[in-house]
XYZ file of N, CA and C in Angstrom:
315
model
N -347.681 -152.654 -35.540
C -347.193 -152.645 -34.164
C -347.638 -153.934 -33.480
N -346.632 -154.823 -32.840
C -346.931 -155.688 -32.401
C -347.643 -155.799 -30.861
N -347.686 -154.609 -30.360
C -348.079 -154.206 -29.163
C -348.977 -152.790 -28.770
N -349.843 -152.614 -29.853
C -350.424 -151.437 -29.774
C -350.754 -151.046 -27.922
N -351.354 -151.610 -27.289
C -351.966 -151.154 -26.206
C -350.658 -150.446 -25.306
N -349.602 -151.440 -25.463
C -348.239 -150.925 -24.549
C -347.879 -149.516 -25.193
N -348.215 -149.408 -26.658
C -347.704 -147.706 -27.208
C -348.369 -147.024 -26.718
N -349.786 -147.600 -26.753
C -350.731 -146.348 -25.980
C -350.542 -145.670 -24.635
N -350.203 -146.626 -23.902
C -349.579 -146.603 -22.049
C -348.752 -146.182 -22.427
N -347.661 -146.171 -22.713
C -346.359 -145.230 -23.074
C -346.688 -143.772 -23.074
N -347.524 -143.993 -24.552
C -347.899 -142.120 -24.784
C -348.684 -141.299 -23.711
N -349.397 -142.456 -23.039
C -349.967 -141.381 -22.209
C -349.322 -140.716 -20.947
N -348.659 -141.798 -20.958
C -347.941 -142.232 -19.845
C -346.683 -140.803 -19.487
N -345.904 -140.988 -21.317
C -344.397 -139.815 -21.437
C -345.516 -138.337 -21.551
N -346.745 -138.316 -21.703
C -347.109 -137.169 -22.506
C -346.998 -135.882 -21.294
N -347.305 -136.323 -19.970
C -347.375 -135.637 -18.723
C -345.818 -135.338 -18.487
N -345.315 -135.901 -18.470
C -343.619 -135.747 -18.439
C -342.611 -135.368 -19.273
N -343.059 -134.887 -20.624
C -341.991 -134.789 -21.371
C -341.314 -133.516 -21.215
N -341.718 -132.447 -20.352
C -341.364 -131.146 -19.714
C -339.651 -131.234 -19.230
N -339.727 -132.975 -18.557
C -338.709 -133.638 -17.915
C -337.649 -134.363 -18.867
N -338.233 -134.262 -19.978
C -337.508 -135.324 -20.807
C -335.896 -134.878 -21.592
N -334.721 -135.020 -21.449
C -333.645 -134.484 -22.312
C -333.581 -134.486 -23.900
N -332.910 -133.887 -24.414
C -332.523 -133.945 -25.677
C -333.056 -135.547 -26.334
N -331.987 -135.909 -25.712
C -332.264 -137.757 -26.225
C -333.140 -138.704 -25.270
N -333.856 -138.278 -24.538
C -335.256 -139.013 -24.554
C -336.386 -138.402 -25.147
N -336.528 -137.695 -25.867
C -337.227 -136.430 -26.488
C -336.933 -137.421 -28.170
N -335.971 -137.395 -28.266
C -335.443 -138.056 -30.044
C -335.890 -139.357 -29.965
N -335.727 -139.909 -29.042
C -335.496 -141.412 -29.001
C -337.422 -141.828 -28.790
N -337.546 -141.012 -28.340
C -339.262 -141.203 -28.148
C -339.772 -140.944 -29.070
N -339.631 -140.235 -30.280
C -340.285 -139.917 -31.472
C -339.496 -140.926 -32.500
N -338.458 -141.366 -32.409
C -338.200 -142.421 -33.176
C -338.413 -143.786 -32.878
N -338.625 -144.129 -31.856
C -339.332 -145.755 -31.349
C -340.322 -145.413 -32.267
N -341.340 -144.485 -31.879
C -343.114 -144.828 -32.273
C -343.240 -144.891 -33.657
N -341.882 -143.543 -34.485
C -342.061 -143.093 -35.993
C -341.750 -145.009 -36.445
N -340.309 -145.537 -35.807
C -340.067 -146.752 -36.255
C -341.319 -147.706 -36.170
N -341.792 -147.883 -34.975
C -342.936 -148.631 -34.828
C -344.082 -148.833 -35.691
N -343.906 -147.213 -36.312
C -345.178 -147.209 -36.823
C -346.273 -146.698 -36.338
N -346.409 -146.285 -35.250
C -347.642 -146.219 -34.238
C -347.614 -144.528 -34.793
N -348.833 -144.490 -34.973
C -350.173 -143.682 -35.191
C -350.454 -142.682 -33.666
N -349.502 -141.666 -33.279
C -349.547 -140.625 -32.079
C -349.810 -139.543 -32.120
N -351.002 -138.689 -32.780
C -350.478 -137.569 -33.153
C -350.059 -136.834 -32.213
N -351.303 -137.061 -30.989
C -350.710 -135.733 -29.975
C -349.786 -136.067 -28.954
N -349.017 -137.529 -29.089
C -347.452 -137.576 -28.431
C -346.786 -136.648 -29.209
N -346.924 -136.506 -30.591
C -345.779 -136.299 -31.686
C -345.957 -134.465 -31.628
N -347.090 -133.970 -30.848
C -347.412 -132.952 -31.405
C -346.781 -132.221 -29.691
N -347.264 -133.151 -28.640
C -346.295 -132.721 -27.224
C -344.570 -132.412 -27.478
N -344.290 -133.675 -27.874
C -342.848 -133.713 -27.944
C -342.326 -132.855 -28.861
N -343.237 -132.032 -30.039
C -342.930 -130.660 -30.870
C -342.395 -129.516 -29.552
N -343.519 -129.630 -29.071
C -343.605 -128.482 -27.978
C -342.641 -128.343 -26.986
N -342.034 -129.391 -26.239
C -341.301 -129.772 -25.853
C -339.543 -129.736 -25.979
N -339.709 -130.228 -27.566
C -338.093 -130.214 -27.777
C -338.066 -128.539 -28.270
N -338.949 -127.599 -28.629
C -338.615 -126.294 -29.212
C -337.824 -126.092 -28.487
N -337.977 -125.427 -27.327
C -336.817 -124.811 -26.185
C -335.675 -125.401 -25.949
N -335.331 -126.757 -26.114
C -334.385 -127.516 -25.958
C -332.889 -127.483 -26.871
N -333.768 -127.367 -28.381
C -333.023 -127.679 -29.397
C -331.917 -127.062 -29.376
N -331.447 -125.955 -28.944
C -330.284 -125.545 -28.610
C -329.144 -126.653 -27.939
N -329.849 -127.686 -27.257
C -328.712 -128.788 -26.526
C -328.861 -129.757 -27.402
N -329.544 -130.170 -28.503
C -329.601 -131.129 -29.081
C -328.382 -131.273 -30.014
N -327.618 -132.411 -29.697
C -326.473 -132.676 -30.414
C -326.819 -133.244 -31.910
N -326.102 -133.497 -32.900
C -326.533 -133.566 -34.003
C -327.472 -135.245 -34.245
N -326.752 -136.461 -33.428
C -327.959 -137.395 -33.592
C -329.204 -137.057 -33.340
N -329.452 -136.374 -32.403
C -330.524 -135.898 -32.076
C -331.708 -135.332 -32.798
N -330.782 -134.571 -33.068
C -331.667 -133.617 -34.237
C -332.152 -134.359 -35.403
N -330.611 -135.107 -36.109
C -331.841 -136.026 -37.030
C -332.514 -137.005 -36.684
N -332.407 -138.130 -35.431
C -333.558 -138.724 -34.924
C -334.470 -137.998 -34.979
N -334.629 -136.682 -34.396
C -335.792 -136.321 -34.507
C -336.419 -135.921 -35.494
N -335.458 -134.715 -36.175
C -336.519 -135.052 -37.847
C -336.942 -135.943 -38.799
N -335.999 -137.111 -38.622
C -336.381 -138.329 -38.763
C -337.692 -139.108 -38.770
N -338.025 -139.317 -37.309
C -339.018 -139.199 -36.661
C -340.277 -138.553 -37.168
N -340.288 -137.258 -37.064
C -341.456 -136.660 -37.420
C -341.712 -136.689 -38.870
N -340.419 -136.935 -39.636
C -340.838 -137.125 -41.256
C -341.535 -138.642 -41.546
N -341.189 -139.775 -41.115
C -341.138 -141.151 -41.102
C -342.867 -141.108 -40.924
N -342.841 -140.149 -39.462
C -344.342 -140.629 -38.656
C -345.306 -139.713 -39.502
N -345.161 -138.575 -40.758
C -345.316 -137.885 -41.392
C -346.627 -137.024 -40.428
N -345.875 -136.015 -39.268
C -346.938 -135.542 -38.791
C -346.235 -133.837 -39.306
N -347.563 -133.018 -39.785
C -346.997 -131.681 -40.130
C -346.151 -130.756 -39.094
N -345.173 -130.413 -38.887
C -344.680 -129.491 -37.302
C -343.470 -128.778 -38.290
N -343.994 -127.501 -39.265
C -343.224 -126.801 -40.021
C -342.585 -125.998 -39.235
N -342.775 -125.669 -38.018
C -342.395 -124.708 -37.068
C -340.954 -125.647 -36.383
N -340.890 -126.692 -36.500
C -340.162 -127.917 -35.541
C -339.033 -128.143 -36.511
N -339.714 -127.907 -37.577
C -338.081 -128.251 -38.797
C -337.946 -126.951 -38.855
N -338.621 -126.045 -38.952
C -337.677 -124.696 -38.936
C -336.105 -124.502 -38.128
N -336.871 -124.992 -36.566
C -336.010 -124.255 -36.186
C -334.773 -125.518 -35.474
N -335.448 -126.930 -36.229
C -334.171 -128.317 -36.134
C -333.160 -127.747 -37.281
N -333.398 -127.156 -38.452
C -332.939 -125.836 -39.280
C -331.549 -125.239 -38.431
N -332.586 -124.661 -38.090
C -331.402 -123.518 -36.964
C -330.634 -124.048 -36.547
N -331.015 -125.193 -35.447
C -329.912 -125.425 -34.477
C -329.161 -126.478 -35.528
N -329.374 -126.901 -36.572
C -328.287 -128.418 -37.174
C -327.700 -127.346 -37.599
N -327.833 -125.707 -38.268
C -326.728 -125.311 -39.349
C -325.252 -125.168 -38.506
N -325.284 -124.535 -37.238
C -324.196 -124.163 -36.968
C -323.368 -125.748 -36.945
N -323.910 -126.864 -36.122
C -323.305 -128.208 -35.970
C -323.682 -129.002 -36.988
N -323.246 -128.500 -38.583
C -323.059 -129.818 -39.737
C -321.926 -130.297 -39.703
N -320.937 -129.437 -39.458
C -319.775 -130.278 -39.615
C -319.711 -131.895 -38.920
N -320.411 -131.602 -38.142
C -320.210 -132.640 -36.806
C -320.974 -133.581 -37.095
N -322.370 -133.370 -37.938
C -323.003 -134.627 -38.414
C -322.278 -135.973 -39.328
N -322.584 -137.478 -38.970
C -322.326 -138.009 -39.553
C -323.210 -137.973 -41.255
N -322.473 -139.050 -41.793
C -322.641 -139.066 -43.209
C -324.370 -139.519 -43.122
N -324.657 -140.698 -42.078
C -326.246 -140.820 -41.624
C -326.722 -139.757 -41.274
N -326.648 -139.209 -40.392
C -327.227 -137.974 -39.777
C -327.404 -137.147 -40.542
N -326.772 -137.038 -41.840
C -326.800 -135.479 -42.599
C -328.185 -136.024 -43.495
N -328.076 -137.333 -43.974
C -329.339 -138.141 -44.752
C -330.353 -138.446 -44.153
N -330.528 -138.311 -42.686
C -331.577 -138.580 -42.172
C -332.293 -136.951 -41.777
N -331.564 -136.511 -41.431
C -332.022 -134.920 -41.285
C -332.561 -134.168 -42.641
N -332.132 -134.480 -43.748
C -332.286 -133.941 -45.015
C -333.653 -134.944 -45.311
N -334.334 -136.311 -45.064
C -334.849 -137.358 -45.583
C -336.272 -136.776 -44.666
């Protein structure tokens, strides 16, 4: 990470707010850091908590950004792919040919 201190201000920063956060600032926040690289557990472990209730609105990028994400950043949240599980089966059709490899990866 070329900017560790700015990830840190970030995380602490989204960790109070992510209550507020949508579908895709929820994905997109676990895939900056997973991309980054940065070392979050308990952003990664908020934003578990967070997107559970949500996942019902999560459209299919979403979903695999986010499992994406949590596989990449390899933090354990068996409860989080369960139920990214749930909500991708009914909307596979709709996944792209990426999305179906990143959700499965």
């Amino acid at each position: 990470v070329d900017a560790p201190r700015l990830f840190e201000a970030i995380a602490r920063a989204a960790q109070p707010q992510l209550g507020e956060f949508d579908p895709q600032n929820l994905a997109n926040t676990a895939w900056a850091f997973a991309k980054a690289g940065v070392d979050a557990p308990r952003l990664f472990e908020a934003i578990a908590r967070a997107a559970q209730p949500q996942l019902g609105e999560f459209d299919p990028q979403n979903l695999a950004n986010t499992a994406w994400a949590f596989a990449r950043a390899r933090v354990e949240a068996h409860r989080l792919f369960d139920e990214i599980a749930g909500a991708a089966q009914p909307q596979l059709g709709k996944f792209t040919p990426q999305g179906l490899a990143n959700t499965a990866w």
